[in-house]
PDB file of C-alpha atoms in Angstrom:
ATOM      1  CA  ILE T   1     -52.177-158.978  24.401  1.00 63.00           C
ATOM      2  CA  ILE T   2     -54.297-157.721  21.530  1.00 68.00           C
ATOM      3  CA  ALA T   3     -56.533-155.968  23.496  1.00 65.00           C
ATOM      4  CA  ALA T   4     -53.683-154.024  25.185  1.00 66.00           C
ATOM      5  CA  VAL T   5     -52.187-153.151  21.837  1.00 65.00           C
ATOM      6  CA  LEU T   6     -55.254-152.013  20.356  1.00 67.00           C
ATOM      7  CA  GLN T   7     -56.124-149.925  23.226  1.00 71.00           C
ATOM      8  CA  ARG T   8     -52.590-148.425  23.140  1.00 71.00           C
ATOM      9  CA  GLU T   9     -52.962-147.688  19.300  1.00 70.00           C
ATOM     10  CA  ARG T  10     -56.425-146.155  20.221  1.00 71.00           C
ATOM     11  CA  GLY T  11     -54.600-143.815  22.479  1.00 72.00           C
ATOM     12  CA  ILE T  12     -52.100-142.898  19.778  1.00 68.00           C
ATOM     13  CA  VAL T  13     -54.882-142.225  17.246  1.00 66.00           C
ATOM     14  CA  ARG T  14     -56.599-139.880  19.709  1.00 71.00           C
ATOM     15  CA  ASP T  15     -53.324-138.065  20.630  1.00 70.00           C
ATOM     16  CA  VAL T  16     -52.695-137.405  16.993  1.00 65.00           C
ATOM     17  CA  THR T  17     -56.459-136.420  15.824  1.00 69.00           C
ATOM     18  CA  SER T  18     -56.167-134.184  19.137  1.00 70.00           C
ATOM     19  CA  ARG T  19     -53.144-132.454  17.790  1.00 67.00           C
ATOM     20  CA  THR T  20     -54.231-132.289  14.401  1.00 71.00           C
ATOM     21  CA  LEU T  21     -57.168-130.357  15.574  1.00 69.00           C
ATOM     22  CA  GLN T  22     -55.096-128.115  17.676  1.00 67.00           C
ATOM     23  CA  VAL T  23     -53.103-127.306  14.590  1.00 63.00           C
ATOM     24  CA  GLN T  24     -56.047-126.737  12.221  1.00 67.00           C
ATOM     25  CA  ALA T  25     -57.592-124.341  15.024  1.00 66.00           C
ATOM     26  CA  PHE T  26     -54.270-122.440  15.309  1.00 59.00           C
ATOM     27  CA  GLU T  27     -54.258-122.037  11.547  1.00 67.00           C
ATOM     28  CA  LYS T  28     -57.862-121.002  11.449  1.00 68.00           C
ATOM     29  CA  GLU T  29     -57.267-118.495  13.997  1.00 64.00           C
ATOM     30  CA  MET T  30     -54.178-117.133  12.214  1.00 58.00           C
ATOM     31  CA  GLU T  31     -56.071-116.595   9.143  1.00 68.00           C
ATOM     32  CA  ILE T  32     -58.818-114.608  10.986  1.00 65.00           C
ATOM     33  CA  GLY T  33     -55.979-112.641  12.413  1.00 62.00           C
ATOM     34  CA  ARG T  34     -54.609-111.998   9.016  1.00 62.00           C
ATOM     35  CA  ARG T  35     -57.929-110.667   7.859  1.00 67.00           C
ATOM     36  CA  ILE T  36     -58.559-108.574  10.644  1.00 66.00           C
ATOM     37  CA  GLN T  37     -54.958-107.009  10.274  1.00 66.00           C
ATOM     38  CA  ALA T  38     -55.467-106.127   6.953  1.00 69.00           C
ATOM     39  CA  ASP T  39     -58.246-103.878   7.635  1.00 72.00           C
ATOM     40  CA  LEU T  40     -56.198-101.743  10.224  1.00 81.00           C
ATOM     41  CA  LEU T  41     -54.128 -99.253   9.052  1.00 87.00           C
ATOM     42  CA  PRO T  42     -51.911 -96.399  10.524  1.00 91.00           C
ATOM     43  CA  GLU T  43     -53.867 -93.524   8.934  1.00 91.00           C
ATOM     44  CA  GLN T  44     -56.883 -94.766  11.134  1.00 90.00           C
ATOM     45  CA  LEU T  45     -55.125 -94.030  14.477  1.00 93.00           C
ATOM     46  CA  PRO T  46     -56.201 -90.734  16.538  1.00 93.00           C
ATOM     47  CA  ASP T  47     -54.585 -87.610  15.219  1.00 96.00           C
ATOM     48  CA  ASP T  48     -53.339 -86.944  19.004  1.00 96.00           C
ATOM     49  CA  LEU T  49     -51.628 -89.783  20.646  1.00 96.00           C
ATOM     50  CA  SER T  50     -49.924 -87.518  23.339  1.00 96.00           C
ATOM     51  CA  ILE T  51     -52.867 -87.909  25.584  1.00 96.00           C
ATOM     52  CA  TYR T  52     -51.979 -91.450  26.230  1.00 95.00           C
ATOM     53  CA  ASP T  53     -49.169 -92.600  28.667  1.00 94.00           C
ATOM     54  CA  CYS T  54     -47.978 -95.382  26.503  1.00 95.00           C
ATOM     55  CA  VAL T  55     -49.126 -96.791  23.089  1.00 95.00           C
ATOM     56  CA  HIS T  56     -48.723-100.687  22.713  1.00 94.00           C
ATOM     57  CA  ILE T  57     -48.240-102.070  19.135  1.00 94.00           C
ATOM     58  CA  ALA T  58     -49.368-106.009  19.484  1.00 89.00           C
ATOM     59  CA  ALA T  59     -47.130-108.474  17.395  1.00 88.00           C
ATOM     60  CA  LEU T  60     -48.759-108.280  14.059  1.00 85.00           C
ATOM     61  CA  SER T  61     -48.266-110.666  10.980  1.00 85.00           C
ATOM     62  CA  SER T  62     -45.479-108.261   9.603  1.00 91.00           C
ATOM     63  CA  ALA T  63     -42.926-105.962  11.374  1.00 95.00           C
ATOM     64  CA  ALA T  64     -43.146-103.911   8.573  1.00 95.00           C
ATOM     65  CA  ARG T  65     -46.650-103.246   9.329  1.00 93.00           C
ATOM     66  CA  GLN T  66     -45.699-102.808  12.863  1.00 95.00           C
ATOM     67  CA  LEU T  67     -43.008-100.285  11.838  1.00 97.00           C
ATOM     68  CA  ALA T  68     -45.291 -98.157   9.874  1.00 95.00           C
ATOM     69  CA  PHE T  69     -47.907 -98.043  12.899  1.00 95.00           C
ATOM     70  CA  LEU T  70     -44.675 -97.200  15.057  1.00 97.00           C
ATOM     71  CA  GLU T  71     -43.949 -94.292  12.710  1.00 97.00           C
ATOM     72  CA  ALA T  72     -47.360 -93.106  12.470  1.00 97.00           C
ATOM     73  CA  CYS T  73     -47.678 -93.137  16.529  1.00 97.00           C
ATOM     74  CA  ARG T  74     -44.362 -91.084  16.658  1.00 97.00           C
ATOM     75  CA  ALA T  75     -45.893 -88.582  13.878  1.00 97.00           C
ATOM     76  CA  ARG T  76     -48.922 -88.309  16.070  1.00 97.00           C
ATOM     77  CA  GLY T  77     -47.187 -87.678  19.384  1.00 98.00           C
ATOM     78  CA  ALA T  78     -47.116 -90.706  21.352  1.00 97.00           C
ATOM     79  CA  ARG T  79     -44.873 -90.321  24.502  1.00 95.00           C
ATOM     80  CA  ARG T  80     -43.840 -93.875  24.871  1.00 96.00           C
ATOM     81  CA  ILE T  81     -44.419 -96.963  22.448  1.00 97.00           C
ATOM     82  CA  SER T  82     -44.155-100.544  23.347  1.00 96.00           C
ATOM     83  CA  VAL T  83     -43.824-103.425  20.919  1.00 96.00           C
ATOM     84  CA  GLY T  84     -44.043-106.946  20.883  1.00 94.00           C
ATOM     85  CA  THR T  85     -43.151-109.683  18.259  1.00 92.00           C
ATOM     86  CA  TYR T  86     -43.313-113.248  17.640  1.00 86.00           C
ATOM     87  CA  ALA T  87     -40.881-116.002  16.238  1.00 92.00           C
ATOM     88  CA  ARG T  88     -42.408-115.965  12.843  1.00 92.00           C
ATOM     89  CA  VAL T  89     -41.780-112.392  12.261  1.00 94.00           C
ATOM     90  CA  VAL T  90     -38.464-112.565  13.667  1.00 96.00           C
ATOM     91  CA  GLN T  91     -37.242-115.295  11.358  1.00 96.00           C
ATOM     92  CA  ALA T  92     -39.067-113.677   8.343  1.00 95.00           C
ATOM     93  CA  GLU T  93     -38.166-110.153   8.885  1.00 96.00           C
ATOM     94  CA  ALA T  94     -35.147-109.888  11.475  1.00 97.00           C
ATOM     95  CA  THR T  95     -34.023-106.495  10.029  1.00 97.00           C
ATOM     96  CA  THR T  96     -37.227-104.937  10.377  1.00 97.00           C
ATOM     97  CA  VAL T  97     -37.580-106.307  13.897  1.00 97.00           C
ATOM     98  CA  ARG T  98     -34.290-104.915  14.646  1.00 97.00           C
ATOM     99  CA  ALA T  99     -35.448-101.568  13.553  1.00 97.00           C
ATOM    100  CA  LEU T 100     -38.480-101.730  15.803  1.00 97.00           C
ATOM    101  CA  LEU T 101     -36.287-102.809  18.870  1.00 97.00           C
ATOM    102  CA  ALA T 102     -34.072 -99.640  17.996  1.00 97.00           C
ATOM    103  CA  GLN T 103     -36.986 -97.028  17.889  1.00 97.00           C
ATOM    104  CA  ALA T 104     -39.536 -98.705  20.620  1.00 98.00           C
ATOM    105  CA  ASP T 105     -39.299 -97.399  23.932  1.00 98.00           C
ATOM    106  CA  ILE T 106     -40.368-100.746  25.238  1.00 97.00           C
ATOM    107  CA  PHE T 107     -39.912-104.137  23.632  1.00 97.00           C
ATOM    108  CA  TYR T 108     -41.329-107.540  24.541  1.00 96.00           C
ATOM    109  CA  MET T 109     -40.144-110.874  23.369  1.00 95.00           C
ATOM    110  CA  ASN T 110     -39.528-114.458  24.564  1.00 94.00           C
ATOM    111  CA  GLU T 111     -36.464-116.352  24.936  1.00 94.00           C
ATOM    112  CA  ASN T 112     -36.761-118.098  21.587  1.00 95.00           C
ATOM    113  CA  GLU T 113     -37.170-114.716  19.774  1.00 96.00           C
ATOM    114  CA  ALA T 114     -34.034-113.155  21.890  1.00 97.00           C
ATOM    115  CA  ARG T 115     -32.071-116.197  20.383  1.00 97.00           C
ATOM    116  CA  LEU T 116     -33.139-115.737  16.837  1.00 97.00           C
ATOM    117  CA  LEU T 117     -32.494-112.011  17.003  1.00 97.00           C
ATOM    118  CA  PHE T 118     -29.362-111.917  19.205  1.00 97.00           C
ATOM    119  CA  GLY T 119     -27.678-115.222  18.858  1.00 97.00           C
ATOM    120  CA  THR T 120     -28.319-115.817  22.522  1.00 96.00           C
ATOM    121  CA  VAL T 121     -30.318-114.474  25.257  1.00 95.00           C
ATOM    122  CA  GLU T 122     -27.389-113.384  27.126  1.00 96.00           C
ATOM    123  CA  GLN T 123     -26.442-111.021  24.171  1.00 97.00           C
ATOM    124  CA  ALA T 124     -29.924-109.314  24.457  1.00 96.00           C
ATOM    125  CA  ALA T 125     -29.639-105.838  24.570  1.00 96.00           C
ATOM    126  CA  THR T 126     -31.372-102.446  23.872  1.00 96.00           C
ATOM    127  CA  ARG T 127     -30.442 -98.865  23.253  1.00 95.00           C
ATOM    128  CA  ALA T 128     -30.106 -96.065  26.075  1.00 96.00           C
ATOM    129  CA  GLY T 129     -33.392 -94.849  27.461  1.00 96.00           C
ATOM    130  CA  ALA T 130     -35.227 -97.946  26.160  1.00 97.00           C
ATOM    131  CA  LEU T 131     -36.543-101.286  28.027  1.00 97.00           C
ATOM    132  CA  LEU T 132     -36.400-104.831  26.768  1.00 97.00           C
ATOM    133  CA  PHE T 133     -38.250-107.714  28.391  1.00 96.00           C
ATOM    134  CA  VAL T 134     -37.545-111.417  27.701  1.00 96.00           C
ATOM    135  CA  THR T 135     -39.918-113.779  28.988  1.00 92.00           C
ATOM    136  CA  LEU T 136     -38.569-117.288  29.966  1.00 91.00           C
ATOM    137  CA  GLY T 137     -41.552-119.262  30.421  1.00 85.00           C
ATOM    138  CA  GLU T 138     -41.626-120.920  33.755  1.00 84.00           C
ATOM    139  CA  HIS T 139     -37.978-119.420  34.621  1.00 90.00           C
ATOM    140  CA  GLY T 140     -39.429-115.925  34.788  1.00 90.00           C
ATOM    141  CA  ALA T 141     -38.388-113.108  32.788  1.00 93.00           C
ATOM    142  CA  LEU T 142     -35.264-110.567  32.200  1.00 95.00           C
ATOM    143  CA  ALA T 143     -35.528-106.800  32.314  1.00 96.00           C
ATOM    144  CA  ILE T 144     -33.083-105.211  30.395  1.00 97.00           C
ATOM    145  CA  SER T 145     -31.993-101.443  30.132  1.00 96.00           C
ATOM    146  CA  SER T 146     -28.575-100.196  28.607  1.00 94.00           C
ATOM    147  CA  ALA T 147     -27.290 -99.611  32.338  1.00 95.00           C
ATOM    148  CA  HIS T 148     -28.947-102.566  33.917  1.00 95.00           C
ATOM    149  CA  ARG T 149     -29.890-106.366  33.609  1.00 96.00           C
ATOM    150  CA  GLY T 150     -32.101-108.291  35.955  1.00 95.00           C
ATOM    151  CA  SER T 151     -34.138-111.108  36.081  1.00 94.00           C
ATOM    152  CA  VAL T 152     -37.241-112.091  38.165  1.00 92.00           C
ATOM    153  CA  PRO T 153     -38.281-115.731  38.965  1.00 90.00           C
ATOM    154  CA  GLY T 154     -41.382-117.270  37.397  1.00 84.00           C
ATOM    155  CA  ASN T 155     -44.694-118.185  38.820  1.00 76.00           C
ATOM    156  CA  ARG T 156     -45.955-121.519  38.899  1.00 72.00           C
ATOM    157  CA  ALA T 157     -49.059-121.616  36.887  1.00 69.00           C
ATOM    158  CA  ILE T 158     -51.324-124.021  34.923  1.00 69.00           C
ATOM    159  CA  ASP T 159     -50.379-123.987  31.203  1.00 65.00           C
ATOM    160  CA  ILE T 160     -53.300-123.221  29.439  1.00 66.00           C
ATOM    161  CA  ASP T 161     -52.381-120.583  27.077  1.00 62.00           C
ATOM    162  CA  PRO T 162     -48.602-119.796  26.640  1.00 63.00           C
ATOM    163  CA  PRO T 163     -48.879-116.826  24.499  1.00 60.00           C
ATOM    164  CA  GLY T 164     -51.650-115.465  26.553  1.00 68.00           C
ATOM    165  CA  ALA T 165     -49.086-115.614  29.371  1.00 73.00           C
ATOM    166  CA  ARG T 166     -46.717-113.248  27.632  1.00 75.00           C
ATOM    167  CA  ASP T 167     -49.747-111.000  26.605  1.00 81.00           C
ATOM    168  CA  THR T 168     -50.555-110.836  30.293  1.00 84.00           C
ATOM    169  CA  PHE T 169     -46.930-110.452  31.291  1.00 87.00           C
ATOM    170  CA  CYS T 170     -46.702-107.479  28.846  1.00 87.00           C
ATOM    171  CA  CYS T 171     -50.057-105.759  29.992  1.00 88.00           C
ATOM    172  CA  ALA T 172     -49.138-105.998  33.639  1.00 90.00           C
ATOM    173  CA  ALA T 173     -45.756-104.684  33.156  1.00 93.00           C
ATOM    174  CA  LEU T 174     -47.022-101.810  30.940  1.00 91.00           C
ATOM    175  CA  ALA T 175     -49.477-100.804  33.749  1.00 92.00           C
ATOM    176  CA  ALA T 176     -46.730-100.904  36.201  1.00 93.00           C
ATOM    177  CA  LEU T 177     -44.455 -98.917  34.162  1.00 94.00           C
ATOM    178  CA  THR T 178     -47.222 -96.150  33.374  1.00 92.00           C
ATOM    179  CA  ASP T 179     -47.920 -95.996  37.066  1.00 92.00           C
ATOM    180  CA  GLY T 180     -44.248 -94.861  37.780  1.00 93.00           C
ATOM    181  CA  ALA T 181     -42.648 -98.519  38.355  1.00 93.00           C
ATOM    182  CA  ASP T 182     -39.161 -99.233  37.518  1.00 92.00           C
ATOM    183  CA  MET T 183     -38.401-101.987  35.212  1.00 92.00           C
ATOM    184  CA  MET T 184     -37.814-104.420  37.902  1.00 93.00           C
ATOM    185  CA  ALA T 185     -40.893-103.750  39.663  1.00 92.00           C
ATOM    186  CA  ALA T 186     -42.804-103.970  36.390  1.00 92.00           C
ATOM    187  CA  ALA T 187     -41.400-107.024  35.708  1.00 91.00           C
ATOM    188  CA  MET T 188     -42.230-108.505  38.903  1.00 89.00           C
ATOM    189  CA  GLN T 189     -45.993-107.754  38.226  1.00 83.00           C
TER     190      GLN T 189
END
């Protein structure tokens, strides 16, 4: 009995240690990201962005920084601007995230972020002429315009990097959109 209890307790300690190391690694990664982002300035963008089909502004540590980049991209002639967010930014800067959503041509978020911003996923909406994609994890994604709302099923996958899955979805959808796909075809990529 003592051996079984010790073995169980060792397993618990290993699990806690593993989770602690994961949290520490995540915090370190976030700190590195913040340092890198501090060196990124809208003034460093090329003067002419009209040569690109779409400019994507990744989720940064601040929605205000993203908005500054969006405004700089518009001033430099960007034809289409895509933006992503993440939960901490939505929680801290909901008003600014709403401004980003209002000005972006394409916006990406997950279901948690949609709940934080809209109250429920079902209330997620965007302005005329814009697209909103809401990823739903294993349940797929929603593709939303002012005139249409559709869903695509999820694909079974091994859960290795959930944030990376959303980045992959975003990249695949943007590539399809720039090739002329409609929003539902883009969401199925």
